[in-house]
PDB file of C-alpha atoms in Angstrom:
ATOM      1  CA  MET A 961      25.595 -46.551 172.179  1.00  0.00           C
ATOM      2  CA  SER A 962      22.503 -48.278 173.579  1.00  0.00           C
ATOM      3  CA  LEU A 963      22.388 -49.846 177.033  1.00  0.00           C
ATOM      4  CA  THR A 964      22.341 -53.586 177.280  1.00  0.00           C
ATOM      5  CA  ARG A 965      19.486 -55.206 179.232  1.00  0.00           C
ATOM      6  CA  VAL A 966      21.532 -55.664 182.225  1.00  0.00           C
ATOM      7  CA  GLU A 967      22.583 -52.012 182.224  1.00  0.00           C
ATOM      8  CA  GLU A 968      18.886 -50.959 181.850  1.00  0.00           C
ATOM      9  CA  LEU A 969      17.947 -53.192 184.804  1.00  0.00           C
ATOM     10  CA  LEU A 970      20.732 -51.691 186.997  1.00  0.00           C
ATOM     11  CA  LYS A 971      19.839 -48.182 185.917  1.00  0.00           C
ATOM     12  CA  GLU A 972      16.233 -48.849 186.858  1.00  0.00           C
ATOM     13  CA  ILE A 973      17.393 -49.777 190.456  1.00  0.00           C
ATOM     14  CA  ASP A 974      19.548 -46.597 190.628  1.00  0.00           C
ATOM     15  CA  ASP A 975      16.761 -44.378 189.166  1.00  0.00           C
ATOM     16  CA  THR A 976      14.349 -45.760 191.821  1.00  0.00           C
ATOM     17  CA  ILE A 977      16.782 -45.152 194.619  1.00  0.00           C
ATOM     18  CA  SER A 978      17.367 -41.666 193.338  1.00  0.00           C
ATOM     19  CA  ASN A 979      13.481 -41.162 193.316  1.00  0.00           C
ATOM     20  CA  ILE A 980      13.237 -42.437 196.856  1.00  0.00           C
ATOM     21  CA  GLU A 981      16.094 -40.108 198.129  1.00  0.00           C
ATOM     22  CA  LYS A 982      14.297 -36.974 196.526  1.00  0.00           C
ATOM     23  CA  PHE A 983      11.040 -38.131 198.153  1.00  0.00           C
ATOM     24  CA  LYS A 984      12.344 -37.600 201.789  1.00  0.00           C
ATOM     25  CA  PRO A 985      10.108 -40.297 203.307  1.00  0.00           C
ATOM     26  CA  SER A 986       9.130 -40.518 206.942  1.00  0.00           C
ATOM     27  CA  GLU A 987      10.761 -43.207 209.259  1.00  0.00           C
ATOM     28  CA  LEU A 988       7.719 -45.632 208.619  1.00  0.00           C
ATOM     29  CA  GLU A 989       7.764 -44.949 204.900  1.00  0.00           C
ATOM     30  CA  ARG A 990      11.569 -45.683 204.999  1.00  0.00           C
ATOM     31  CA  ASP A 991      10.954 -48.973 206.506  1.00  0.00           C
ATOM     32  CA  TYR A 992       8.452 -50.071 203.982  1.00  0.00           C
ATOM     33  CA  LEU A 993      10.698 -48.613 201.014  1.00  0.00           C
ATOM     34  CA  ALA A 994      13.700 -50.759 202.439  1.00  0.00           C
ATOM     35  CA  LYS A 995      11.515 -53.834 202.227  1.00  0.00           C
ATOM     36  CA  PHE A 996      10.265 -52.871 198.661  1.00  0.00           C
ATOM     37  CA  LEU A 997      13.995 -52.226 197.507  1.00  0.00           C
ATOM     38  CA  ALA A 998      15.188 -55.574 198.980  1.00  0.00           C
ATOM     39  CA  VAL A 999      12.509 -57.398 196.945  1.00  0.00           C
ATOM     40  CA  PHE A1000      13.029 -55.217 193.782  1.00  0.00           C
ATOM     41  CA  ILE A1001      16.899 -55.536 193.869  1.00  0.00           C
ATOM     42  CA  SER A1002      17.027 -59.160 194.586  1.00  0.00           C
ATOM     43  CA  GLY A1003      14.628 -59.989 191.801  1.00  0.00           C
ATOM     44  CA  THR A1004      16.410 -57.630 189.388  1.00  0.00           C
ATOM     45  CA  TYR A1005      19.857 -59.288 190.296  1.00  0.00           C
ATOM     46  CA  GLU A1006      18.273 -62.601 189.431  1.00  0.00           C
ATOM     47  CA  GLU A1007      17.072 -61.406 186.133  1.00  0.00           C
ATOM     48  CA  CYS A1008      20.504 -59.822 185.352  1.00  0.00           C
ATOM     49  CA  ILE A1009      22.300 -63.134 186.009  1.00  0.00           C
ATOM     50  CA  LYS A1010      19.755 -65.091 183.935  1.00  0.00           C
ATOM     51  CA  ASP A1011      20.238 -62.603 181.161  1.00  0.00           C
ATOM     52  CA  ILE A1012      24.011 -62.664 181.106  1.00  0.00           C
ATOM     53  CA  ILE A1013      24.129 -66.530 181.082  1.00  0.00           C
ATOM     54  CA  THR A1014      21.479 -66.694 178.367  1.00  0.00           C
ATOM     55  CA  GLN A1015      23.126 -64.135 176.307  1.00  0.00           C
ATOM     56  CA  LYS A1016      26.445 -66.130 176.412  1.00  0.00           C
ATOM     57  CA  ILE A1017      25.155 -69.547 175.950  1.00  0.00           C
ATOM     58  CA  CYS A1018      22.542 -68.710 173.398  1.00  0.00           C
ATOM     59  CA  SER A1019      24.526 -66.556 171.138  1.00  0.00           C
ATOM     60  CA  THR A1020      25.442 -69.409 168.991  1.00  0.00           C
ATOM     61  CA  CYS A1021      22.921 -71.993 169.871  1.00  0.00           C
ATOM     62  CA  SER A1022      19.513 -73.265 168.260  1.00  0.00           C
ATOM     63  CA  GLN A1023      16.240 -71.923 169.386  1.00  0.00           C
ATOM     64  CA  GLU A1024      15.616 -75.358 171.036  1.00  0.00           C
ATOM     65  CA  ALA A1025      18.808 -75.101 173.061  1.00  0.00           C
ATOM     66  CA  MET A1026      18.054 -71.415 174.097  1.00  0.00           C
ATOM     67  CA  LEU A1027      14.594 -72.545 175.326  1.00  0.00           C
ATOM     68  CA  LEU A1028      16.261 -75.287 177.318  1.00  0.00           C
ATOM     69  CA  VAL A1029      18.698 -72.935 178.875  1.00  0.00           C
ATOM     70  CA  GLU A1030      15.941 -70.416 179.754  1.00  0.00           C
ATOM     71  CA  ASN A1031      13.770 -73.008 181.206  1.00  0.00           C
ATOM     72  CA  TYR A1032      16.546 -74.446 183.245  1.00  0.00           C
ATOM     73  CA  LEU A1033      17.390 -71.052 184.769  1.00  0.00           C
ATOM     74  CA  TYR A1034      13.728 -70.180 185.300  1.00  0.00           C
ATOM     75  CA  GLU A1035      13.199 -73.540 187.166  1.00  0.00           C
ATOM     76  CA  ASN A1036      16.489 -73.811 189.010  1.00  0.00           C
ATOM     77  CA  PHE A1037      17.708 -70.289 189.854  1.00  0.00           C
ATOM     78  CA  ARG A1038      15.638 -68.297 192.459  1.00  0.00           C
ATOM     79  CA  ASN A1039      17.453 -66.675 195.146  1.00  0.00           C
ATOM     80  CA  PRO A1040      20.657 -65.052 194.047  1.00  0.00           C
ATOM     81  CA  THR A1041      22.713 -65.669 197.047  1.00  0.00           C
ATOM     82  CA  ILE A1042      26.457 -65.841 196.611  1.00  0.00           C
ATOM     83  CA  ALA A1043      26.350 -69.579 197.287  1.00  0.00           C
ATOM     84  CA  ASN A1044      23.627 -70.128 194.662  1.00  0.00           C
ATOM     85  CA  ILE A1045      25.403 -67.921 192.212  1.00  0.00           C
ATOM     86  CA  GLU A1046      28.602 -70.017 192.566  1.00  0.00           C
ATOM     87  CA  GLN A1047      26.606 -73.257 192.108  1.00  0.00           C
ATOM     88  CA  LEU A1048      24.932 -71.786 189.037  1.00  0.00           C
ATOM     89  CA  LEU A1049      28.223 -70.602 187.635  1.00  0.00           C
ATOM     90  CA  LEU A1050      29.793 -74.053 188.291  1.00  0.00           C
ATOM     91  CA  LYS A1051      27.205 -75.710 186.369  1.00  0.00           C
ATOM     92  CA  PHE A1052      27.702 -73.931 183.327  1.00  0.00           C
ATOM     93  CA  ASN A1053      31.413 -73.331 183.372  1.00  0.00           C
ATOM     94  CA  PRO A1054      33.899 -74.128 186.183  1.00  0.00           C
ATOM     95  CA  ASP A1055      36.211 -71.491 185.123  1.00  0.00           C
ATOM     96  CA  TRP A1056      33.503 -68.795 185.727  1.00  0.00           C
ATOM     97  CA  ARG A1057      32.974 -69.879 189.205  1.00  0.00           C
ATOM     98  CA  ASP A1058      36.774 -70.018 189.818  1.00  0.00           C
ATOM     99  CA  GLU A1059      37.053 -66.506 188.618  1.00  0.00           C
ATOM    100  CA  PHE A1060      34.045 -65.386 190.584  1.00  0.00           C
ATOM    101  CA  VAL A1061      35.241 -66.735 193.935  1.00  0.00           C
ATOM    102  CA  LYS A1062      38.391 -64.497 193.718  1.00  0.00           C
ATOM    103  CA  MET A1063      36.112 -61.510 194.017  1.00  0.00           C
ATOM    104  CA  HIS A1064      36.360 -59.645 197.389  1.00  0.00           C
ATOM    105  CA  SER A1065      33.832 -60.965 199.936  1.00  0.00           C
ATOM    106  CA  LEU A1066      32.931 -57.361 201.039  1.00  0.00           C
ATOM    107  CA  LEU A1067      31.198 -56.801 197.689  1.00  0.00           C
ATOM    108  CA  LYS A1068      29.527 -60.106 197.807  1.00  0.00           C
ATOM    109  CA  SER A1069      28.213 -59.492 201.316  1.00  0.00           C
ATOM    110  CA  GLY A1070      26.008 -56.710 199.772  1.00  0.00           C
ATOM    111  CA  VAL A1071      24.165 -59.320 197.585  1.00  0.00           C
ATOM    112  CA  ASP A1072      23.656 -61.676 200.501  1.00  0.00           C
ATOM    113  CA  LEU A1073      22.385 -59.014 202.768  1.00  0.00           C
ATOM    114  CA  ILE A1074      19.734 -57.959 200.198  1.00  0.00           C
ATOM    115  CA  VAL A1075      18.545 -61.442 199.372  1.00  0.00           C
ATOM    116  CA  GLU A1076      18.654 -62.618 202.992  1.00  0.00           C
ATOM    117  CA  ASN A1077      16.417 -59.707 204.033  1.00  0.00           C
ATOM    118  CA  ARG A1078      14.134 -60.125 201.063  1.00  0.00           C
ATOM    119  CA  ASN A1079      13.679 -63.691 202.132  1.00  0.00           C
ATOM    120  CA  ARG A1080      13.104 -62.700 205.660  1.00  0.00           C
ATOM    121  CA  PHE A1081      10.369 -60.190 204.639  1.00  0.00           C
ATOM    122  CA  SER A1082       8.716 -62.488 202.141  1.00  0.00           C
ATOM    123  CA  HIS A1083       8.420 -65.145 204.781  1.00  0.00           C
ATOM    124  CA  GLY A1084       7.103 -63.100 207.588  1.00  0.00           C
ATOM    125  CA  ARG A1085      10.257 -62.802 209.632  1.00  0.00           C
ATOM    126  CA  THR A1086      11.894 -59.626 210.901  1.00  0.00           C
ATOM    127  CA  PHE A1087      13.418 -57.388 208.274  1.00  0.00           C
ATOM    128  CA  ASN A1088      16.946 -56.416 209.665  1.00  0.00           C
ATOM    129  CA  ILE A1089      18.323 -53.514 207.533  1.00  0.00           C
ATOM    130  CA  THR A1090      17.545 -49.996 207.079  1.00  0.00           C
ATOM    131  CA  LEU A1091      16.810 -48.108 203.853  1.00  0.00           C
ATOM    132  CA  ARG A1092      20.269 -46.677 203.897  1.00  0.00           C
ATOM    133  CA  GLU A1093      21.842 -50.269 204.426  1.00  0.00           C
ATOM    134  CA  THR A1094      19.767 -51.543 201.646  1.00  0.00           C
ATOM    135  CA  ILE A1095      21.114 -48.757 199.270  1.00  0.00           C
ATOM    136  CA  GLU A1096      24.658 -49.366 200.515  1.00  0.00           C
ATOM    137  CA  ALA A1097      24.314 -53.091 199.921  1.00  0.00           C
ATOM    138  CA  HIS A1098      23.109 -52.438 196.326  1.00  0.00           C
ATOM    139  CA  GLU A1099      26.173 -50.410 195.568  1.00  0.00           C
ATOM    140  CA  LYS A1100      28.246 -53.436 196.490  1.00  0.00           C
ATOM    141  CA  GLY A1101      25.830 -55.904 194.798  1.00  0.00           C
ATOM    142  CA  LYS A1102      25.929 -53.814 191.495  1.00  0.00           C
ATOM    143  CA  GLU A1103      29.727 -54.410 191.411  1.00  0.00           C
ATOM    144  CA  VAL A1104      29.030 -58.174 191.688  1.00  0.00           C
ATOM    145  CA  ILE A1105      26.614 -58.245 188.700  1.00  0.00           C
ATOM    146  CA  ILE A1106      28.948 -56.046 186.638  1.00  0.00           C
ATOM    147  CA  LYS A1107      31.849 -58.656 187.537  1.00  0.00           C
ATOM    148  CA  ILE A1108      29.589 -61.594 186.617  1.00  0.00           C
ATOM    149  CA  ARG A1109      28.987 -59.903 183.273  1.00  0.00           C
ATOM    150  CA  GLU A1110      32.726 -59.335 182.768  1.00  0.00           C
ATOM    151  CA  ILE A1111      33.573 -62.927 183.696  1.00  0.00           C
ATOM    152  CA  ILE A1112      30.949 -64.541 181.482  1.00  0.00           C
ATOM    153  CA  LEU A1113      30.928 -62.103 178.595  1.00  0.00           C
ATOM    154  CA  ASN A1114      34.617 -61.384 178.706  1.00  0.00           C
ATOM    155  CA  ASP A1115      34.003 -57.568 178.634  1.00  0.00           C
TER     156      ASP A1115
END
């Protein structure tokens, strides 16, 4: 069975983390790798969510409607914070948002920790998490992406 695009993207994060852990970086390298991972993971989560929604909405729509949805997501969904995810889900289907808000806040905190620090780093502010904390946040965040897929695609 072949992997879906979302599974491939999440696997790419896991493979990258595995390679970093084999590398045994110095403390300075660990700081830079944490920043790299925050940017990489945040962008990947954004792509996963866009892909899931596009897959659901466009499975039965015309090429023009698909282009409209893709353009809307590209222009209007940037930082995949939990608040932004909830707003996006609400715009497409209030039931998706209602199901999503039931999810445990501890898992959601992983997404927000990664995105917040990605934004801090990319805007020249202090980066507040270690490499280990970034990896642990991803373990929670990955569960959020999987749950979004289950809610939207009814897996």
